Short mmCIF file of C-alpha atoms in Angstrom, two decimals:
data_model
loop_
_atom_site.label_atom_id
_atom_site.label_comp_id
_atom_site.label_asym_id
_atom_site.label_seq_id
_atom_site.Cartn_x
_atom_site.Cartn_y
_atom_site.Cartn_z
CA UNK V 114 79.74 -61.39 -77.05
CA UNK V 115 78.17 -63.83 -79.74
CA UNK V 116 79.18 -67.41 -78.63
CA UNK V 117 80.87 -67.92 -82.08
CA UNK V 118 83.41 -65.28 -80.43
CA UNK V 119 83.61 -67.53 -77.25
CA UNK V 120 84.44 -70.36 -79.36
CA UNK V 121 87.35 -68.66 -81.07
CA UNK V 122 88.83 -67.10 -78.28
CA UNK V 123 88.51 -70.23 -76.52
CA UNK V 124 90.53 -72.02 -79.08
CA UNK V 125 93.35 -69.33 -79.46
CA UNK V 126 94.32 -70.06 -75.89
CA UNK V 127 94.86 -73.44 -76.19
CA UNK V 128 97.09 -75.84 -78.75
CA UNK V 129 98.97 -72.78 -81.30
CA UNK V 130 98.16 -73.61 -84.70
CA UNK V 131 100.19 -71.95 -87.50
CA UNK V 132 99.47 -71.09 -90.87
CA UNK V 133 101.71 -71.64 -93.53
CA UNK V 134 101.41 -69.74 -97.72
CA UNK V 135 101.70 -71.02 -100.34
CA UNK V 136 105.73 -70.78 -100.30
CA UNK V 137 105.25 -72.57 -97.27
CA UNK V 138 106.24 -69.64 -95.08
CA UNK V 139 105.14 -68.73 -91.50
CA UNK V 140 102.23 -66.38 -91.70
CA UNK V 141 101.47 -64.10 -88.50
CA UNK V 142 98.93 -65.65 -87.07
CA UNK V 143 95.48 -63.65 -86.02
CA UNK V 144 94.58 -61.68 -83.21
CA UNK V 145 91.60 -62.12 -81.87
CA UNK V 146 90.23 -59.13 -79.22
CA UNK V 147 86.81 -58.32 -77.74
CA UNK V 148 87.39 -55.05 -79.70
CA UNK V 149 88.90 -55.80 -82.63
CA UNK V 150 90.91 -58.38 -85.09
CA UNK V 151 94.32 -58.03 -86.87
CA UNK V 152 95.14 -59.83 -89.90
CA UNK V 153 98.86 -60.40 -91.32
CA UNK V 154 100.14 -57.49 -93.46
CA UNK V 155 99.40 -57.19 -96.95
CA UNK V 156 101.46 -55.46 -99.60
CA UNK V 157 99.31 -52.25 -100.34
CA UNK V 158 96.70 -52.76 -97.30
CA UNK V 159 94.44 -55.57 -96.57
CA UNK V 160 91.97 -54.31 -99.25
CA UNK V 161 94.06 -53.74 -101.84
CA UNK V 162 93.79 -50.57 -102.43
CA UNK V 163 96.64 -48.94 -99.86
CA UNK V 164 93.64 -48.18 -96.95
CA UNK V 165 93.98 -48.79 -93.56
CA UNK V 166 91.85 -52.04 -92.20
CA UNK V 167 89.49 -50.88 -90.04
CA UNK V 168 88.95 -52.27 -86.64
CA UNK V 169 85.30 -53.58 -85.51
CA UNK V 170 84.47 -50.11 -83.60
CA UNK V 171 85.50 -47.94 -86.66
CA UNK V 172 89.50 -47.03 -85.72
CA UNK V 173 92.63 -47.51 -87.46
CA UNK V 174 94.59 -50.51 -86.50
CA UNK V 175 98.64 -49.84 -85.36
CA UNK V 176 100.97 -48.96 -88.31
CA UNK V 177 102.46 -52.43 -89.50
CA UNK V 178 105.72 -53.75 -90.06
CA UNK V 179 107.46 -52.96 -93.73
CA UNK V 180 106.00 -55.57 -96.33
CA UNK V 181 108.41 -58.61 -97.84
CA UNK V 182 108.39 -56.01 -101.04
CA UNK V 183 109.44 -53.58 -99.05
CA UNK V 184 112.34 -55.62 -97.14
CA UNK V 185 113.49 -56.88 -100.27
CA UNK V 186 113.97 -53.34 -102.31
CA UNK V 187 115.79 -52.01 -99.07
CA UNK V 188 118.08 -54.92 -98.54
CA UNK V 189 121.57 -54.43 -98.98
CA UNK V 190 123.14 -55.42 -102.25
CA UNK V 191 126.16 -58.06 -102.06
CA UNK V 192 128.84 -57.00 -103.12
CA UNK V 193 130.59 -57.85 -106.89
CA UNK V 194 133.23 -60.53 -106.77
CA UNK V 195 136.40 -59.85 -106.54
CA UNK V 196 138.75 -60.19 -109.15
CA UNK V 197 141.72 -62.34 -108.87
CA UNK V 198 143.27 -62.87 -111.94
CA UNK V 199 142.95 -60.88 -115.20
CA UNK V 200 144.76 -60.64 -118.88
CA UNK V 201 148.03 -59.47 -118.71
CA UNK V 202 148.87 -60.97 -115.18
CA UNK V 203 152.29 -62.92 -115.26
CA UNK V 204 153.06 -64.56 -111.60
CA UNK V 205 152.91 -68.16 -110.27
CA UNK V 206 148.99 -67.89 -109.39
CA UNK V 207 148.32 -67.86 -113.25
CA UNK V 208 150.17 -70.97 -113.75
CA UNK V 209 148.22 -73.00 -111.00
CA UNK V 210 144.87 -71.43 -112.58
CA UNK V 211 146.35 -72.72 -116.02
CA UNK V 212 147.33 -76.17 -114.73
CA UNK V 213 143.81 -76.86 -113.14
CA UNK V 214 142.05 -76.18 -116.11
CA UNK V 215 144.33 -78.44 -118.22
CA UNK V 216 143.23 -81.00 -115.54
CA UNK V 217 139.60 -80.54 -116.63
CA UNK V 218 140.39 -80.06 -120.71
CA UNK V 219 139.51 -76.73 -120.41
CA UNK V 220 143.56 -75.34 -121.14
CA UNK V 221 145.38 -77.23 -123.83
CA UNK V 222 148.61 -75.87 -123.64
CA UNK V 223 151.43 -76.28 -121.54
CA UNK V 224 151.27 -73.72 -118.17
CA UNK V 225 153.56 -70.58 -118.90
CA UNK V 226 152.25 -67.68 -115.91
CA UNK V 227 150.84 -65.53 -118.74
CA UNK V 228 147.22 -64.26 -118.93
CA UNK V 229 147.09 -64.36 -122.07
CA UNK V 230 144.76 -65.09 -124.84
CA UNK V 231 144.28 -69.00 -124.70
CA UNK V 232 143.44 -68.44 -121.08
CA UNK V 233 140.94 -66.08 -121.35
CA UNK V 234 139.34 -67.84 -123.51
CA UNK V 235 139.63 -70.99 -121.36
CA UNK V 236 138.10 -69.01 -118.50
CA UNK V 237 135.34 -67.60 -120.68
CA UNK V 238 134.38 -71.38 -121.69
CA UNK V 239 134.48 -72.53 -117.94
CA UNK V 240 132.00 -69.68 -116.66
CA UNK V 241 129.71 -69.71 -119.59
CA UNK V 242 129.52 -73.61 -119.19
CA UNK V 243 128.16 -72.95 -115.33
CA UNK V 244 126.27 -70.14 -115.72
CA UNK V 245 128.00 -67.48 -114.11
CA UNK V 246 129.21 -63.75 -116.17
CA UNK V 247 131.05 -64.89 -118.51
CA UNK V 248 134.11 -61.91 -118.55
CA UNK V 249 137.26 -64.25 -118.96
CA UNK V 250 138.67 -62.75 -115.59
CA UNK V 251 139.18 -64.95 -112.63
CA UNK V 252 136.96 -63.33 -109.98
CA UNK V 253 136.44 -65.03 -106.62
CA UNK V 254 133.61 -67.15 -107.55
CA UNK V 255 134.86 -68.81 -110.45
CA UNK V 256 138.56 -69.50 -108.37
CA UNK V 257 136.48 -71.31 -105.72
CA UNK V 258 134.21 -73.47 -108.41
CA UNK V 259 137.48 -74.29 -110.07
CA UNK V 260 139.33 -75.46 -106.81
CA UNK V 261 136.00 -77.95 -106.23
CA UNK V 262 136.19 -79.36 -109.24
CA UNK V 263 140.31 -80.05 -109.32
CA UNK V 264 143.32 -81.02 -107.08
CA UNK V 265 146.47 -79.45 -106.03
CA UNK V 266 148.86 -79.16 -109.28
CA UNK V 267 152.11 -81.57 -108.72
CA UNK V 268 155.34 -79.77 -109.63
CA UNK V 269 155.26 -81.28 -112.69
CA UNK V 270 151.67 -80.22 -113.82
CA UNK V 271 152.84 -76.80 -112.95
CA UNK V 272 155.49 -77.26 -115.43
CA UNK V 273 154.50 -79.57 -117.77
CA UNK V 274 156.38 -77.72 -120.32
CA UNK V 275 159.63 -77.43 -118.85
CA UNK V 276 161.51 -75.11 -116.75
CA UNK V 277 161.27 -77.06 -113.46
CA UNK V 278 163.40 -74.82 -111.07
CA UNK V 279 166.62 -77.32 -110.69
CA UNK V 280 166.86 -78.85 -107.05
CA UNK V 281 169.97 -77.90 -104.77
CA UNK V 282 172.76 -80.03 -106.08
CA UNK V 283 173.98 -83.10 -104.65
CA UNK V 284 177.24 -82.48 -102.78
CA UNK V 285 179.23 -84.97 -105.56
CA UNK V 286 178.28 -82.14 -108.12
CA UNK V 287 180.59 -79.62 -106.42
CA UNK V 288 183.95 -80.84 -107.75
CA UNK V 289 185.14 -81.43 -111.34
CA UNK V 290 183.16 -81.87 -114.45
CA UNK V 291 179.68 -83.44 -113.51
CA UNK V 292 176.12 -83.74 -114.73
CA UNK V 293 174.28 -83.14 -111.97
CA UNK V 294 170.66 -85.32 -112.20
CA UNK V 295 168.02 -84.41 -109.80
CA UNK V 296 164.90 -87.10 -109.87
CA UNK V 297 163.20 -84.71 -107.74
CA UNK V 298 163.08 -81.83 -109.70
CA UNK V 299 163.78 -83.76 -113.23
CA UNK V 300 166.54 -81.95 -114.01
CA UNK V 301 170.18 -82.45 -115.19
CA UNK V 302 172.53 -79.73 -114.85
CA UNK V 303 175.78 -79.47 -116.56
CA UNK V 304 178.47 -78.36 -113.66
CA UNK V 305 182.24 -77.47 -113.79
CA UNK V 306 184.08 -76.73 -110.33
CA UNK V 307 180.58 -76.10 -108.50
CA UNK V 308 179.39 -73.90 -111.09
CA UNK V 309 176.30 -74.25 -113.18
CA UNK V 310 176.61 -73.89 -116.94
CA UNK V 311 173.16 -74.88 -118.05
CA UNK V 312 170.08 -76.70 -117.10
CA UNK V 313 167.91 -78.72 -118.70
CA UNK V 314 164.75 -81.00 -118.48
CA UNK V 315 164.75 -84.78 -118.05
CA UNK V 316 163.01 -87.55 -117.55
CA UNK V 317 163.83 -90.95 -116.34
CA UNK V 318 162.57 -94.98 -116.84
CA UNK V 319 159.89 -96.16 -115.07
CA UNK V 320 159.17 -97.90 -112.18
CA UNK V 321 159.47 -101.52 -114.26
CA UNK V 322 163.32 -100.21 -116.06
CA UNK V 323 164.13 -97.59 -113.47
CA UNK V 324 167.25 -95.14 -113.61
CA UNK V 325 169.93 -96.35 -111.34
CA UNK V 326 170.92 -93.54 -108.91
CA UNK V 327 174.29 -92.96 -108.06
CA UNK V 328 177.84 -91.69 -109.10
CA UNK V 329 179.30 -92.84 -112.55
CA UNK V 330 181.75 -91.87 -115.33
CA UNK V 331 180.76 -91.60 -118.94
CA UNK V 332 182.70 -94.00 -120.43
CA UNK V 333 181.25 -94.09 -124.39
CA UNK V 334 179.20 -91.13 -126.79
CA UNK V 335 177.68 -92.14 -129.75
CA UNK V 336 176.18 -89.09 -131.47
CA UNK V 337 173.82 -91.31 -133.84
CA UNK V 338 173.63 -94.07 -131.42
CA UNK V 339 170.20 -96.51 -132.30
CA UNK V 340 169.24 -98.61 -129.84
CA UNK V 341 169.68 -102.27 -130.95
CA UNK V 342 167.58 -103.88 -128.39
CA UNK V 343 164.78 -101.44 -128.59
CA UNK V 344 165.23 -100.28 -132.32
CA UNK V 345 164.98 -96.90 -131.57
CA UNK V 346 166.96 -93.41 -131.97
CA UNK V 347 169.17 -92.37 -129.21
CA UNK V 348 170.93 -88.88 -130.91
CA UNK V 349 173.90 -87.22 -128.42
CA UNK V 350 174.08 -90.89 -126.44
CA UNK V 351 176.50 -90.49 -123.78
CA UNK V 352 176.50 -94.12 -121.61
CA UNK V 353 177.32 -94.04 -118.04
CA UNK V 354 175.85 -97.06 -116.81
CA UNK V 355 175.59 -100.01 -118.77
CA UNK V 356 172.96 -99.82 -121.68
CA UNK V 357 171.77 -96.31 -119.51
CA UNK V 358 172.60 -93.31 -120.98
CA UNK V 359 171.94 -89.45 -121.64
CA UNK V 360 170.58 -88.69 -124.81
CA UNK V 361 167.77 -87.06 -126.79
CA UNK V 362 164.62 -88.24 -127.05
CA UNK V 363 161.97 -86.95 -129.64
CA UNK V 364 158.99 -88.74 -127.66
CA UNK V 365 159.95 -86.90 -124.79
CA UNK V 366 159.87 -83.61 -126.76
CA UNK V 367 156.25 -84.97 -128.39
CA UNK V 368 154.41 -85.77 -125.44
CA UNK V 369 156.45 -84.49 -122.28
CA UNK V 370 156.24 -86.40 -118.90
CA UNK V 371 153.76 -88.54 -119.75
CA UNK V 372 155.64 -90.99 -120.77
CA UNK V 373 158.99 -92.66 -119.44
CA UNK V 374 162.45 -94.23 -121.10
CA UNK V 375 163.42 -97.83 -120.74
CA UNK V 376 166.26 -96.63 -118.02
CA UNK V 377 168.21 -93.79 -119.96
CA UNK V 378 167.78 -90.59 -118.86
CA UNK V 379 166.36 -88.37 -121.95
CA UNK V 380 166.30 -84.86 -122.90
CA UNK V 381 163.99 -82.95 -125.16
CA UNK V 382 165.65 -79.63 -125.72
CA UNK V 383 167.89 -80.81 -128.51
CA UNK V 384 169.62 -78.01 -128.85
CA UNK V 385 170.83 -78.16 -125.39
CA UNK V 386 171.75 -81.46 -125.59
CA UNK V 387 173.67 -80.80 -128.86
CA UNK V 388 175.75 -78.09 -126.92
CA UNK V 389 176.36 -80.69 -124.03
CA UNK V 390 177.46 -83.32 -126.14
CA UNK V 391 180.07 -81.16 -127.26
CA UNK V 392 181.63 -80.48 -124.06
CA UNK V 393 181.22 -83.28 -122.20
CA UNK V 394 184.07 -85.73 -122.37
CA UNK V 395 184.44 -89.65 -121.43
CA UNK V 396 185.58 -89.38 -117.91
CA UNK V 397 183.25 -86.90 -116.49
CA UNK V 398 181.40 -87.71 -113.91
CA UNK V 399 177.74 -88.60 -113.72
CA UNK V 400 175.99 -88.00 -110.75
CA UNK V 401 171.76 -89.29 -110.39
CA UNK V 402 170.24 -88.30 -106.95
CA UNK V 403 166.79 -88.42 -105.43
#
């Protein structure tokens, strides 16, 4: 054996050195034999040209392992992402989709559980914008980069635009002629004898003029009522409490829950309002709950 041979075999059995390529992977590391030496595998054969390498006494080396080439054309495909949500869906899952892209600017409109057009297109924006396929459906992917990015709608996202499912009433609504007004779910609902005649959306002062809660009469209605402390329009006023009352209120038709009264509860379906005006009579009773 030439002494160069002694010298490498000699060095193989002591500290294991490893090779890295250029990707910085592991490369197998040589074999060094009285009889013959075994390099890593190459795509094709050592030589390029698909041959077998040749050992030192003239045979053919083992059959190798497949090549990373090879590995990667037989791997197994992943599967497509699943589709979640698509046009034409109508259910509660489409309204929390439409709600957390209105966080994010990506859904103007008020949530209504229709797939329709405006959301499509709103999903479309939102995929192209990250670079995934940009198909307007709500696969599993793009439901899972849209959670990251947002928080859990409040009740009131959900419904920015009304139609707040009306909280169980209070137990002062079951008798007589009340309006029933829920803080919680922002509702007042017009009740005679326990039963509900029609529901509508409100929204209270804030935390500096709050609503007061409790159980009142309405004791004045003023159907062009302007406020003279706040010089401001108060249609359908009906007072309960004070300088609090229920009435219409055109900002709170304009920009929703955003913004907040100076201690009156307000309405913003006026024709609703219009049709409780008419029934409701001084007397009644007035119940605000929590």
């Amino acid at each position: 054996m030439a002494v160069g041979a002694v010298i490498a075999v000699a060095l193989v059995g002591g500290c294991k050195a490893q090779a890295v390529d250029q990707d910085g992977k592991a490369q197998q590391p040589i074999k060094i034999s009285p009889t013959k030496t075994e390099k890593p595998d190459e795509p094709g054969g050592s030589d390029g040209t698909g041959g077998t390498e040749q050992s030192e006494s003239g045979g053919a080396d083992e059959p190798s392992g497949p090549s990373k080439r090879e590995r990667e054309r037989t791997a197994t495909p992943q599967p497509p992402p699943k589709t979640l949500l698509a046009p034409g869906q109508r259910d509660g899952q489409v309204r929390e989709l439409q709600a957390r892209l209105r966080q994010i600017e990506w859904f103007v409109e008020d949530p209504s559980e229709t797939y329709g057009a405006s959301t499509t297109t709103a999903v479309k924006g939102f995929q192209e914008k990250r670079g995934l396929p940009a198909t307007g459906t709500t696969d599993t992917v793009t439901w899972q980069r849209l959670l990251a990015m947002t928080h859990e709608p409040s009740k009131y996202e959900l419904y920015s635009g009304g139609g707040i499912p009306a909280s169980k009433p209070d137990k002062r609504c079951m008798t007589g002629r009340v309006m029933c007004i829920s803080k919680e779910s922002r509702t007042l609902t017009w009740m005679i004898d326990g039963k509900a005649v029609s529901t509508m959306d409100v929204r209270f002062g804030s935390q500096y003029t709050p609503t007061r809660d409790g159980t009142f009469t309405v004791f004045w209605k003023s159907r062009h009522h302007v406020s003279t402390l706040y010089d401001s329009s108060m249609p359908y006023a009906m007072f309960f409490s004070g300088g609090q009352a229920v009435h219409y209120s055109t900002d709170f038709a304009a920009t929703g829950y955003s913004g907040a009264s100076h201690g009156c509860v307000n309405v913003r379906d006026e024709k609703k309002i219009a049709s409780l005006y008419a029934q409701v009579k001084n007397g009644d009773k007035v119940v605000v709950y929590k």
